[in-house]
């Protein structure tokens, strides 16, 4: 990944408390895993932003290297990488996701 892509990713993560790098948008997810993340976050009633990796191949490949995580979607909370679809669903089912989000956004 080149330095300009890394800087763009860092700025997006810094500028958004809860950000999802996904295929499509929160209004029109373009894959099932991205849709799962959107549905989980919508069900919690939390504000979040999305970035459509299909619109930018440098970000699409760069985010995988940035997080050292091979798949998309990727969720960031207050600058911290939470994980992808499976991890988010696991946190949601255990009740930990809402707690993590509330604590992070309160600080």
mmCIF file with all atom_site columns, C-alpha atoms in Angstrom, residues 1-105:
data_model
loop_
_atom_site.group_PDB
_atom_site.id
_atom_site.type_symbol
_atom_site.label_atom_id
_atom_site.label_alt_id
_atom_site.label_comp_id
_atom_site.label_asym_id
_atom_site.label_entity_id
_atom_site.label_seq_id
_atom_site.pdbx_PDB_ins_code
_atom_site.Cartn_x
_atom_site.Cartn_y
_atom_site.Cartn_z
_atom_site.occupancy
_atom_site.B_iso_or_equiv
_atom_site.pdbx_formal_charge
_atom_site.auth_seq_id
_atom_site.auth_comp_id
_atom_site.auth_asym_id
_atom_site.auth_atom_id
_atom_site.pdbx_PDB_model_num
ATOM 1   C CA . UNK A 1 1   ? 0.000   0.000   0.000  1.00 0.00 ? 1   UNK A CA 1
ATOM 2   C CA . UNK A 1 2   ? 1.343   3.425   -0.842 1.00 0.00 ? 2   UNK A CA 1
ATOM 3   C CA . UNK A 1 3   ? 1.600   6.165   1.763  1.00 0.00 ? 3   UNK A CA 1
ATOM 4   C CA . UNK A 1 4   ? -1.252  8.259   0.331  1.00 0.00 ? 4   UNK A CA 1
ATOM 5   C CA . UNK A 1 5   ? -3.667  5.313   0.620  1.00 0.00 ? 5   UNK A CA 1
ATOM 6   C CA . UNK A 1 6   ? -2.539  4.677   4.187  1.00 0.00 ? 6   UNK A CA 1
ATOM 7   C CA . UNK A 1 7   ? -3.074  8.347   5.071  1.00 0.00 ? 7   UNK A CA 1
ATOM 8   C CA . UNK A 1 8   ? -6.560  8.313   3.500  1.00 0.00 ? 8   UNK A CA 1
ATOM 9   C CA . UNK A 1 9   ? -7.509  5.221   5.526  1.00 0.00 ? 9   UNK A CA 1
ATOM 10  C CA . UNK A 1 10  ? -6.120  6.706   8.748  1.00 0.00 ? 10  UNK A CA 1
ATOM 11  C CA . UNK A 1 11  ? -8.033  9.963   8.186  1.00 0.00 ? 11  UNK A CA 1
ATOM 12  C CA . UNK A 1 12  ? -11.324 8.163   7.508  1.00 0.00 ? 12  UNK A CA 1
ATOM 13  C CA . UNK A 1 13  ? -10.925 6.093   10.666 1.00 0.00 ? 13  UNK A CA 1
ATOM 14  C CA . UNK A 1 14  ? -9.969  9.147   12.735 1.00 0.00 ? 14  UNK A CA 1
ATOM 15  C CA . UNK A 1 15  ? -12.858 11.250  11.366 1.00 0.00 ? 15  UNK A CA 1
ATOM 16  C CA . UNK A 1 16  ? -15.582 8.656   12.055 1.00 0.00 ? 16  UNK A CA 1
ATOM 17  C CA . UNK A 1 17  ? -16.346 7.176   15.478 1.00 0.00 ? 17  UNK A CA 1
ATOM 18  C CA . UNK A 1 18  ? -17.917 4.073   13.965 1.00 0.00 ? 18  UNK A CA 1
ATOM 19  C CA . UNK A 1 19  ? -16.889 3.236   10.408 1.00 0.00 ? 19  UNK A CA 1
ATOM 20  C CA . UNK A 1 20  ? -17.537 0.203   8.233  1.00 0.00 ? 20  UNK A CA 1
ATOM 21  C CA . UNK A 1 21  ? -15.405 -0.517  5.181  1.00 0.00 ? 21  UNK A CA 1
ATOM 22  C CA . UNK A 1 22  ? -17.827 -2.601  3.151  1.00 0.00 ? 22  UNK A CA 1
ATOM 23  C CA . UNK A 1 23  ? -19.031 -3.604  -0.276 1.00 0.00 ? 23  UNK A CA 1
ATOM 24  C CA . UNK A 1 24  ? -21.803 -1.150  -1.103 1.00 0.00 ? 24  UNK A CA 1
ATOM 25  C CA . UNK A 1 25  ? -23.361 1.374   1.246  1.00 0.00 ? 25  UNK A CA 1
ATOM 26  C CA . UNK A 1 26  ? -25.513 1.109   4.346  1.00 0.00 ? 26  UNK A CA 1
ATOM 27  C CA . UNK A 1 27  ? -28.529 1.835   2.137  1.00 0.00 ? 27  UNK A CA 1
ATOM 28  C CA . UNK A 1 28  ? -27.489 -0.696  -0.525 1.00 0.00 ? 28  UNK A CA 1
ATOM 29  C CA . UNK A 1 29  ? -25.086 -3.372  0.749  1.00 0.00 ? 29  UNK A CA 1
ATOM 30  C CA . UNK A 1 30  ? -23.551 -5.341  -2.126 1.00 0.00 ? 30  UNK A CA 1
ATOM 31  C CA . UNK A 1 31  ? -22.741 -8.570  -0.278 1.00 0.00 ? 31  UNK A CA 1
ATOM 32  C CA . UNK A 1 32  ? -24.304 -10.677 2.439  1.00 0.00 ? 32  UNK A CA 1
ATOM 33  C CA . UNK A 1 33  ? -21.541 -10.116 4.976  1.00 0.00 ? 33  UNK A CA 1
ATOM 34  C CA . UNK A 1 34  ? -21.728 -6.339  4.561  1.00 0.00 ? 34  UNK A CA 1
ATOM 35  C CA . UNK A 1 35  ? -25.502 -6.550  4.876  1.00 0.00 ? 35  UNK A CA 1
ATOM 36  C CA . UNK A 1 36  ? -25.156 -8.534  8.123  1.00 0.00 ? 36  UNK A CA 1
ATOM 37  C CA . UNK A 1 37  ? -22.980 -5.800  9.645  1.00 0.00 ? 37  UNK A CA 1
ATOM 38  C CA . UNK A 1 38  ? -25.394 -3.065  8.557  1.00 0.00 ? 38  UNK A CA 1
ATOM 39  C CA . UNK A 1 39  ? -28.368 -4.978  10.007 1.00 0.00 ? 39  UNK A CA 1
ATOM 40  C CA . UNK A 1 40  ? -26.585 -5.538  13.348 1.00 0.00 ? 40  UNK A CA 1
ATOM 41  C CA . UNK A 1 41  ? -25.603 -1.878  13.686 1.00 0.00 ? 41  UNK A CA 1
ATOM 42  C CA . UNK A 1 42  ? -29.060 -0.677  12.591 1.00 0.00 ? 42  UNK A CA 1
ATOM 43  C CA . UNK A 1 43  ? -30.693 -2.949  15.161 1.00 0.00 ? 43  UNK A CA 1
ATOM 44  C CA . UNK A 1 44  ? -28.606 -1.277  17.884 1.00 0.00 ? 44  UNK A CA 1
ATOM 45  C CA . UNK A 1 45  ? -29.768 2.148   16.751 1.00 0.00 ? 45  UNK A CA 1
ATOM 46  C CA . UNK A 1 46  ? -26.230 3.545   16.619 1.00 0.00 ? 46  UNK A CA 1
ATOM 47  C CA . UNK A 1 47  ? -24.921 6.099   14.139 1.00 0.00 ? 47  UNK A CA 1
ATOM 48  C CA . UNK A 1 48  ? -22.261 4.790   11.804 1.00 0.00 ? 48  UNK A CA 1
ATOM 49  C CA . UNK A 1 49  ? -20.669 5.671   8.512  1.00 0.00 ? 49  UNK A CA 1
ATOM 50  C CA . UNK A 1 50  ? -19.675 3.411   5.656  1.00 0.00 ? 50  UNK A CA 1
ATOM 51  C CA . UNK A 1 51  ? -17.101 3.470   2.903  1.00 0.00 ? 51  UNK A CA 1
ATOM 52  C CA . UNK A 1 52  ? -17.831 1.518   -0.281 1.00 0.00 ? 52  UNK A CA 1
ATOM 53  C CA . UNK A 1 53  ? -14.616 -0.347  -1.127 1.00 0.00 ? 53  UNK A CA 1
ATOM 54  C CA . UNK A 1 54  ? -16.058 -1.205  -4.543 1.00 0.00 ? 54  UNK A CA 1
ATOM 55  C CA . UNK A 1 55  ? -15.664 2.473   -5.446 1.00 0.00 ? 55  UNK A CA 1
ATOM 56  C CA . UNK A 1 56  ? -11.917 2.554   -4.738 1.00 0.00 ? 56  UNK A CA 1
ATOM 57  C CA . UNK A 1 57  ? -9.598  -0.377  -5.461 1.00 0.00 ? 57  UNK A CA 1
ATOM 58  C CA . UNK A 1 58  ? -6.670  1.199   -3.580 1.00 0.00 ? 58  UNK A CA 1
ATOM 59  C CA . UNK A 1 59  ? -8.737  1.401   -0.386 1.00 0.00 ? 59  UNK A CA 1
ATOM 60  C CA . UNK A 1 60  ? -10.232 -2.044  -1.032 1.00 0.00 ? 60  UNK A CA 1
ATOM 61  C CA . UNK A 1 61  ? -6.806  -3.680  -1.071 1.00 0.00 ? 61  UNK A CA 1
ATOM 62  C CA . UNK A 1 62  ? -5.149  -1.221  1.308  1.00 0.00 ? 62  UNK A CA 1
ATOM 63  C CA . UNK A 1 63  ? -7.608  -1.754  4.163  1.00 0.00 ? 63  UNK A CA 1
ATOM 64  C CA . UNK A 1 64  ? -6.757  -5.467  4.229  1.00 0.00 ? 64  UNK A CA 1
ATOM 65  C CA . UNK A 1 65  ? -3.072  -4.660  4.642  1.00 0.00 ? 65  UNK A CA 1
ATOM 66  C CA . UNK A 1 66  ? -3.779  -1.814  7.084  1.00 0.00 ? 66  UNK A CA 1
ATOM 67  C CA . UNK A 1 67  ? -5.704  -4.073  9.475  1.00 0.00 ? 67  UNK A CA 1
ATOM 68  C CA . UNK A 1 68  ? -3.842  -7.269  8.648  1.00 0.00 ? 68  UNK A CA 1
ATOM 69  C CA . UNK A 1 69  ? -7.310  -8.785  8.126  1.00 0.00 ? 69  UNK A CA 1
ATOM 70  C CA . UNK A 1 70  ? -8.022  -10.517 4.800  1.00 0.00 ? 70  UNK A CA 1
ATOM 71  C CA . UNK A 1 71  ? -11.744 -9.909  4.398  1.00 0.00 ? 71  UNK A CA 1
ATOM 72  C CA . UNK A 1 72  ? -14.301 -7.135  4.039  1.00 0.00 ? 72  UNK A CA 1
ATOM 73  C CA . UNK A 1 73  ? -16.365 -5.774  5.766  1.00 0.00 ? 73  UNK A CA 1
ATOM 74  C CA . UNK A 1 74  ? -14.156 -4.289  8.450  1.00 0.00 ? 74  UNK A CA 1
ATOM 75  C CA . UNK A 1 75  ? -15.513 -2.310  11.397 1.00 0.00 ? 75  UNK A CA 1
ATOM 76  C CA . UNK A 1 76  ? -13.594 0.402   13.262 1.00 0.00 ? 76  UNK A CA 1
ATOM 77  C CA . UNK A 1 77  ? -14.746 1.909   16.549 1.00 0.00 ? 77  UNK A CA 1
ATOM 78  C CA . UNK A 1 78  ? -12.977 5.058   17.759 1.00 0.00 ? 78  UNK A CA 1
ATOM 79  C CA . UNK A 1 79  ? -9.893  4.120   15.760 1.00 0.00 ? 79  UNK A CA 1
ATOM 80  C CA . UNK A 1 80  ? -9.816  0.495   16.908 1.00 0.00 ? 80  UNK A CA 1
ATOM 81  C CA . UNK A 1 81  ? -10.356 -2.412  14.510 1.00 0.00 ? 81  UNK A CA 1
ATOM 82  C CA . UNK A 1 82  ? -13.223 -4.530  15.873 1.00 0.00 ? 82  UNK A CA 1
ATOM 83  C CA . UNK A 1 83  ? -13.329 -7.188  13.183 1.00 0.00 ? 83  UNK A CA 1
ATOM 84  C CA . UNK A 1 84  ? -15.507 -8.372  10.366 1.00 0.00 ? 84  UNK A CA 1
ATOM 85  C CA . UNK A 1 85  ? -18.998 -9.786  10.033 1.00 0.00 ? 85  UNK A CA 1
ATOM 86  C CA . UNK A 1 86  ? -18.490 -12.958 12.100 1.00 0.00 ? 86  UNK A CA 1
ATOM 87  C CA . UNK A 1 87  ? -16.845 -11.147 15.014 1.00 0.00 ? 87  UNK A CA 1
ATOM 88  C CA . UNK A 1 88  ? -19.510 -8.427  15.017 1.00 0.00 ? 88  UNK A CA 1
ATOM 89  C CA . UNK A 1 89  ? -22.301 -11.014 15.076 1.00 0.00 ? 89  UNK A CA 1
ATOM 90  C CA . UNK A 1 90  ? -20.537 -12.877 17.895 1.00 0.00 ? 90  UNK A CA 1
ATOM 91  C CA . UNK A 1 91  ? -20.185 -9.663  19.936 1.00 0.00 ? 91  UNK A CA 1
ATOM 92  C CA . UNK A 1 92  ? -23.817 -8.780  19.208 1.00 0.00 ? 92  UNK A CA 1
ATOM 93  C CA . UNK A 1 93  ? -25.131 -12.190 20.270 1.00 0.00 ? 93  UNK A CA 1
ATOM 94  C CA . UNK A 1 94  ? -23.162 -12.065 23.518 1.00 0.00 ? 94  UNK A CA 1
ATOM 95  C CA . UNK A 1 95  ? -24.427 -8.548  24.308 1.00 0.00 ? 95  UNK A CA 1
ATOM 96  C CA . UNK A 1 96  ? -20.895 -7.151  24.263 1.00 0.00 ? 96  UNK A CA 1
ATOM 97  C CA . UNK A 1 97  ? -21.209 -5.102  21.073 1.00 0.00 ? 97  UNK A CA 1
ATOM 98  C CA . UNK A 1 98  ? -23.635 -2.483  22.358 1.00 0.00 ? 98  UNK A CA 1
ATOM 99  C CA . UNK A 1 99  ? -21.625 -2.182  25.563 1.00 0.00 ? 99  UNK A CA 1
ATOM 100 C CA . UNK A 1 100 ? -18.362 -1.689  23.630 1.00 0.00 ? 100 UNK A CA 1
ATOM 101 C CA . UNK A 1 101 ? -19.956 0.936   21.400 1.00 0.00 ? 101 UNK A CA 1
ATOM 102 C CA . UNK A 1 102 ? -21.582 2.840   24.287 1.00 0.00 ? 102 UNK A CA 1
ATOM 103 C CA . UNK A 1 103 ? -18.340 2.891   26.307 1.00 0.00 ? 103 UNK A CA 1
ATOM 104 C CA . UNK A 1 104 ? -16.252 3.984   23.321 1.00 0.00 ? 104 UNK A CA 1
ATOM 105 C CA . UNK A 1 105 ? -18.640 6.725   22.244 1.00 0.00 ? 105 UNK A CA 1
#
